[in-house]
mmCIF file of C-alpha atoms in Angstrom:
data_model
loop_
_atom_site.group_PDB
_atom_site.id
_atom_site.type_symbol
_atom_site.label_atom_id
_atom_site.label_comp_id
_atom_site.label_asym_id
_atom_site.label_seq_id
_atom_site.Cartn_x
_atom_site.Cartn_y
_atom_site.Cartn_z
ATOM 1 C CA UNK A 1 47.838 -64.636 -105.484
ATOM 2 C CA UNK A 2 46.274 -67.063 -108.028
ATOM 3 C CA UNK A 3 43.099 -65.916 -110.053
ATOM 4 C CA UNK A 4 40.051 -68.161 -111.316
ATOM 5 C CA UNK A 5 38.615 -67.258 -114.902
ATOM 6 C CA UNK A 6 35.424 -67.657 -114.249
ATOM 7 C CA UNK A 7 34.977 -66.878 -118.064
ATOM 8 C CA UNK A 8 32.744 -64.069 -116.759
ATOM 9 C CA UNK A 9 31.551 -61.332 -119.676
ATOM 10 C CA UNK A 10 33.271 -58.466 -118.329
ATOM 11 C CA UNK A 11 36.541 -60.442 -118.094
ATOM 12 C CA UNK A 12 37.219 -60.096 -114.562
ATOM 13 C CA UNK A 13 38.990 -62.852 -112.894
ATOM 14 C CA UNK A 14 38.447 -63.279 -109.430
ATOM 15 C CA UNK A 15 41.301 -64.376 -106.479
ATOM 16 C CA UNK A 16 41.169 -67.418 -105.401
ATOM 17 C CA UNK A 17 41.360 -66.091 -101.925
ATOM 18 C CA UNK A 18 40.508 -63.675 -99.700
ATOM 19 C CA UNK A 19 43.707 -60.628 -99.109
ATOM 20 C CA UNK A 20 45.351 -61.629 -95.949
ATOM 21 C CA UNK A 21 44.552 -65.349 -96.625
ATOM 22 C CA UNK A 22 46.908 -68.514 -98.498
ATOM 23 C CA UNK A 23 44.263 -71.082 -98.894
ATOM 24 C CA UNK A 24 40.776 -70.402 -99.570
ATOM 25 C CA UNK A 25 39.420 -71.997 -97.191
ATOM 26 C CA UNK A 26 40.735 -69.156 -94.433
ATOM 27 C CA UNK A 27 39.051 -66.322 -93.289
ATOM 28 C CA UNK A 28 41.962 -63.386 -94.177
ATOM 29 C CA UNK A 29 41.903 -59.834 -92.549
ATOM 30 C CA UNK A 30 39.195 -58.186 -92.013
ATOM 31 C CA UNK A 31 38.853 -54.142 -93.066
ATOM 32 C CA UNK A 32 36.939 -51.415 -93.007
ATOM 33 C CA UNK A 33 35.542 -49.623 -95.854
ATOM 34 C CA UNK A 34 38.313 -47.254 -97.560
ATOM 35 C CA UNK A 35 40.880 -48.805 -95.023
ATOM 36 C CA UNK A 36 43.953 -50.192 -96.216
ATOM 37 C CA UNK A 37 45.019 -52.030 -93.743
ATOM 38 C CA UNK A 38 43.211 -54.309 -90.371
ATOM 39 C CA UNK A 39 43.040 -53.068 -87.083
ATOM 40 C CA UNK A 40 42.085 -54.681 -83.676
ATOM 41 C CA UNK A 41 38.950 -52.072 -83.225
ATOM 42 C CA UNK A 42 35.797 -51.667 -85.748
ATOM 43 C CA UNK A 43 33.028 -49.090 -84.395
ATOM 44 C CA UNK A 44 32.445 -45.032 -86.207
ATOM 45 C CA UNK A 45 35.245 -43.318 -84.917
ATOM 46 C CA UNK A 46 37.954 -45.749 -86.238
ATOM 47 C CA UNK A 47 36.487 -45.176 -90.156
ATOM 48 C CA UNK A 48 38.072 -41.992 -91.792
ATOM 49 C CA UNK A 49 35.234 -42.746 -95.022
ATOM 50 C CA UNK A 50 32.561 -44.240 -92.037
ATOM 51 C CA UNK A 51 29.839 -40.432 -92.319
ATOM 52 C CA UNK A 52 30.901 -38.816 -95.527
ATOM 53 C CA UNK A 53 28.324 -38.569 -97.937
ATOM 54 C CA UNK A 54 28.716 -39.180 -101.772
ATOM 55 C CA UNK A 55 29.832 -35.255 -102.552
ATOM 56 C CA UNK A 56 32.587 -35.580 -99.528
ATOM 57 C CA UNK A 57 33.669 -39.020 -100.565
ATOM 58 C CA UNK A 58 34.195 -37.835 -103.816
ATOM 59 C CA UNK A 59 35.918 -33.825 -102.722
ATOM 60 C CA UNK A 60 38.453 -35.752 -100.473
ATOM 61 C CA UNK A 61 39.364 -38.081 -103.187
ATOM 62 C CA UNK A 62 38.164 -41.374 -101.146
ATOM 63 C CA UNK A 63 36.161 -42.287 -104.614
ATOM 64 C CA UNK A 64 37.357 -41.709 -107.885
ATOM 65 C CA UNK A 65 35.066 -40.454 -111.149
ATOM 66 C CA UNK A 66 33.829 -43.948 -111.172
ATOM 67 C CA UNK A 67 32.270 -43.912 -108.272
ATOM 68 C CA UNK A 68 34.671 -46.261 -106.662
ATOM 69 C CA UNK A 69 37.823 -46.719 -104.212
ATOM 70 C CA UNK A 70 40.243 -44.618 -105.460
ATOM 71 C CA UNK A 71 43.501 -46.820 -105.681
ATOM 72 C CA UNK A 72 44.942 -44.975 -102.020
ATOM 73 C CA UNK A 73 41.855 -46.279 -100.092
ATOM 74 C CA UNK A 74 41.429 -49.429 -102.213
ATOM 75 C CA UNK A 75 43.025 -52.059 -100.199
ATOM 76 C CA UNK A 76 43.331 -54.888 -102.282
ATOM 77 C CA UNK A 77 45.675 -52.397 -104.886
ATOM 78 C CA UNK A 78 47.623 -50.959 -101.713
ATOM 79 C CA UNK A 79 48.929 -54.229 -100.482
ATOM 80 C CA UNK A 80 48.675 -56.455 -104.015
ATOM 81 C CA UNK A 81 50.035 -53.949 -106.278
ATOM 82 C CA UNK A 82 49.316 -52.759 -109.388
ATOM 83 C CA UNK A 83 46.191 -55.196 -111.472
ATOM 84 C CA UNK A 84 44.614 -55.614 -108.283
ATOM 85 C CA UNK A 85 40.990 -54.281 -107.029
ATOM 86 C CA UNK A 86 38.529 -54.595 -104.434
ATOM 87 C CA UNK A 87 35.325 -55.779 -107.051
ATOM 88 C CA UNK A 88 32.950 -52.649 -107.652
ATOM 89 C CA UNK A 89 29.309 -53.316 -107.009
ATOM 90 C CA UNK A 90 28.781 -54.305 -110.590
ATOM 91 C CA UNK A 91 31.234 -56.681 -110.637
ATOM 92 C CA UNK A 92 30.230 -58.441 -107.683
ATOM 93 C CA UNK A 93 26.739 -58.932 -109.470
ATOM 94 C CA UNK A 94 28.372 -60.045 -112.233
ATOM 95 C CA UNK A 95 29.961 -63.094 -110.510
ATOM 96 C CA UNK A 96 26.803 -63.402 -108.463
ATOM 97 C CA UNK A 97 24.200 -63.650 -111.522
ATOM 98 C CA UNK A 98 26.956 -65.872 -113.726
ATOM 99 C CA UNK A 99 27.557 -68.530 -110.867
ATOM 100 C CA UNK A 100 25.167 -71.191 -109.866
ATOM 101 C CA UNK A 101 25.458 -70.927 -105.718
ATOM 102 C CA UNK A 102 25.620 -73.970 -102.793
ATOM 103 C CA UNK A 103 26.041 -73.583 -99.021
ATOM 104 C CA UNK A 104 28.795 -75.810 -98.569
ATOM 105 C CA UNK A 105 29.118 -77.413 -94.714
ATOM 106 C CA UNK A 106 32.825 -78.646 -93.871
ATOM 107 C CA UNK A 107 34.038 -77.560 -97.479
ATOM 108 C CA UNK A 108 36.915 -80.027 -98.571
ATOM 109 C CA UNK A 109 36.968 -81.300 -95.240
ATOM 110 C CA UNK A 110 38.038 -78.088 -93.017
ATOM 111 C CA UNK A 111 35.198 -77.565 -91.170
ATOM 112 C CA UNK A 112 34.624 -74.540 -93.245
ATOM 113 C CA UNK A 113 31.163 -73.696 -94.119
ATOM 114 C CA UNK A 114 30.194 -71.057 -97.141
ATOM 115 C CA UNK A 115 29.320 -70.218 -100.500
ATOM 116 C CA UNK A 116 30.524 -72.176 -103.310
ATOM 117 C CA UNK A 117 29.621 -70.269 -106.841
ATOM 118 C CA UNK A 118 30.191 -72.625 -109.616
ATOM 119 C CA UNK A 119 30.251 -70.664 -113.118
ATOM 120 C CA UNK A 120 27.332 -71.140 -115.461
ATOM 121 C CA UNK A 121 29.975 -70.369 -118.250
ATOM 122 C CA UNK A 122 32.904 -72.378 -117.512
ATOM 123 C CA UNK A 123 32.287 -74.428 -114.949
ATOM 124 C CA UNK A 124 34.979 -72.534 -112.800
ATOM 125 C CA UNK A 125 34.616 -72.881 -109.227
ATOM 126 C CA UNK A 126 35.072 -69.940 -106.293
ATOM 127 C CA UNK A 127 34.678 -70.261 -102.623
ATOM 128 C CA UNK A 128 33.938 -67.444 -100.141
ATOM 129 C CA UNK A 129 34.387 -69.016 -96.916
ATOM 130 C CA UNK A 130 31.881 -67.820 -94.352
ATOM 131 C CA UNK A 131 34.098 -65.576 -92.309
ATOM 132 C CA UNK A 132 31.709 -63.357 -90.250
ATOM 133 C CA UNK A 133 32.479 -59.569 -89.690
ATOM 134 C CA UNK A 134 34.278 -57.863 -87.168
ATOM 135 C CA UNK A 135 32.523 -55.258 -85.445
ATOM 136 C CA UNK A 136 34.177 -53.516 -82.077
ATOM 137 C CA UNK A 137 36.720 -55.662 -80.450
ATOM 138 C CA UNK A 138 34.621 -58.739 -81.677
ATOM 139 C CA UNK A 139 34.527 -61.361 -84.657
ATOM 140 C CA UNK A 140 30.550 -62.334 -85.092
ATOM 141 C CA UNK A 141 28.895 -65.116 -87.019
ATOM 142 C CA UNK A 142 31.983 -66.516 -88.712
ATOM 143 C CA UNK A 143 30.696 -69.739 -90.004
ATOM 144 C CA UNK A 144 27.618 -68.853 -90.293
ATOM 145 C CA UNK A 145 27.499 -65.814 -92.736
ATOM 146 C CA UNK A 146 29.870 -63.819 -94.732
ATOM 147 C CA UNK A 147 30.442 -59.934 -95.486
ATOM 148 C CA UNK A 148 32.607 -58.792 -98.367
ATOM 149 C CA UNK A 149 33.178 -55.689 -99.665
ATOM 150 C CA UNK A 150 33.187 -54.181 -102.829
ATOM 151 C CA UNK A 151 34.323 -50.476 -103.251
ATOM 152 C CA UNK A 152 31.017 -48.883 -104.590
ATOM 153 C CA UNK A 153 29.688 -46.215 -101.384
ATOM 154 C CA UNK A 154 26.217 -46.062 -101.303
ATOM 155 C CA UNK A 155 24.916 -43.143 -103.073
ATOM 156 C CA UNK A 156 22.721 -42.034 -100.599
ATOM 157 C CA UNK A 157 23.381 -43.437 -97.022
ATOM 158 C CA UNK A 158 26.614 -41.561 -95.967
ATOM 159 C CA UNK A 159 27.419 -44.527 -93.573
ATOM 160 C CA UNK A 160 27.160 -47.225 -95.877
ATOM 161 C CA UNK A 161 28.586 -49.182 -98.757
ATOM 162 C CA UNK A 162 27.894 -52.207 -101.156
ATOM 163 C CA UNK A 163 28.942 -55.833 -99.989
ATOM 164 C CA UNK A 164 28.220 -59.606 -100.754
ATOM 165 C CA UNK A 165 26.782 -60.479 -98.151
ATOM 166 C CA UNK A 166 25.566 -64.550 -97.602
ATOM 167 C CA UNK A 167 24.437 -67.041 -95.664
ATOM 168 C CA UNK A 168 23.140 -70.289 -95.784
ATOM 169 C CA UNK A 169 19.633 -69.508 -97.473
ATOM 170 C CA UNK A 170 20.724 -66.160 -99.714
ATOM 171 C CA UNK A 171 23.647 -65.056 -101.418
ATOM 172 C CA UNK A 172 22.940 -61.121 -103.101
ATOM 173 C CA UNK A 173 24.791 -57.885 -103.627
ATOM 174 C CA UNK A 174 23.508 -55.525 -100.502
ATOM 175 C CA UNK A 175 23.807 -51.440 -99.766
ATOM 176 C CA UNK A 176 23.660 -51.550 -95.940
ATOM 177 C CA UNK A 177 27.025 -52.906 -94.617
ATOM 178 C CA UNK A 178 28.396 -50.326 -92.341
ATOM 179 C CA UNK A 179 31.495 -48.433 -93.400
ATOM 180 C CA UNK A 180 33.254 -49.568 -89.887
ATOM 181 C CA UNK A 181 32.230 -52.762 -89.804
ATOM 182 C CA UNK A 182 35.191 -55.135 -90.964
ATOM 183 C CA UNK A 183 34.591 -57.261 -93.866
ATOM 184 C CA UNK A 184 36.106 -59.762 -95.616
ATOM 185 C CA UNK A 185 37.883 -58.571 -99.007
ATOM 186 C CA UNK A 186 37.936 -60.834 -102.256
ATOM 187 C CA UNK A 187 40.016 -58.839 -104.593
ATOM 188 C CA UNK A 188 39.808 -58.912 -108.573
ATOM 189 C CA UNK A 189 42.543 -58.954 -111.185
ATOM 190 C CA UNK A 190 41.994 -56.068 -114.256
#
C-alpha cells in the first residue's frame, strides 16, 4: 500500500487509501469496530467489542495499555502486516489540525465527492473519499459523508468509539460512531 508523508510532527504517514481499496478514489471495506474483517450484516449483535465498557475492553484484551486496538482486533495490522495501524484518536487530530480541508465534488474526474486535506507542512495531499457507513444490510450516505475509524473506544460510552467523521460543511474527530456500525478504515504506517 503506498503512504503519503504528510510531514506531520508525530511522523505518522498516512495510506494513500482506504484497506480493501487500490485507488483512492474507492470506497474499500467497510468494518466494525475491533473487527478484522467485513461482513454483509452491521447492527449490536454482530459486534463482539459493540457493549463492553472501558474496564471489559481492556480485561478481554480488545485494547491494549494504550488505550487502543490491540494488534488481534486492529484490522488494518491483521490484514497489512506488521507497520500497519488503524490511526488512534490522536493521530487522526493530528492529520486533521495539520491539513488545510476542501469538499471536493467529482474528485479527479470519478464522480467521487469528499475530503481533500492538503498539509499545512508539506503541501502533501490525502483524500478520504466520502464512502458512507454500513449499518444493517444497508450502505447509507456514500457520497455524501464519510465515517472512519480510529481505534481509540470511548472512555465512557460502552457502545461507542472515536471516528473522522465528514461531510461537506465539517470535517472533526467525533466519540459517537457506533461500535457496529461499519466504517471506512484509513490505516497508518509506524
Amino acid at each position: 500500500m503506498d503512504i503519503i508523508d504528510l510531514g506531520l510532527p508525530s511522523g505518522t504517514k498516512w495510506a494513500a487509501c482506504n484497506i480493501g481499496a487500490d485507488k483512492p478514489t474507492e470506497f474499500g471495506d467497510y468494518f466494525a469496530w475491533g473487527d478484522t474483517s467485513a461482513k454483509n450484516n452491521y447492527v449490536g449483535r454482530t459486534c463482539e467489542t459493540y457493549d463492553l465498557d472501558i474496564y471489559s475492553l481492556k480485561m478481554e484484551d480488545y485494547v491494549n495499555r494504550r488505550n487502543v486496538l490491540a494488534d488481534n482486533y486492529d484490522a488494518a495490522a491483521y490484514i497489512l502486516g506488521e507497520g500497519w495501524r488503524i490511526p488512534s484518536g490522536e493521530q487522526a487530530q493530528e492529520l486533521i489540525d495539520n491539513c488545510n480541508w476542501e469538499w471536493v465534488v467529482n474528485y479527479a474526474n470519478t464522480e467521487i465527492n469528499g475530503r481533500l486535506g492538503i498539509s499545512k507542512i508539506n503541501g502533501a495531499k490525502i483524500f478520504l473519499p466520502a464512502a458512507g457507513y454500513a449499518q444493517s444490510s444497508n450502505k447509507l450516505m456514500m457520497g455524501n459523508n464519510g465515517g472512519y475509524w480510529t481505534a481509540s473506544p470511548n472512555m465512557v460510552a460502552s457502545n461507542r468509539a472515536w471516528s473522522i467523521a465528514f461531510d461537506s460543511n465539517v470535517i472533526n474527530v467525533f466519540d459517537h460512531g457506533l461500535r457496529y456500525y461499519g466504517y471506512s478504515i484509513r490505516p497508518v504506517f509506524k
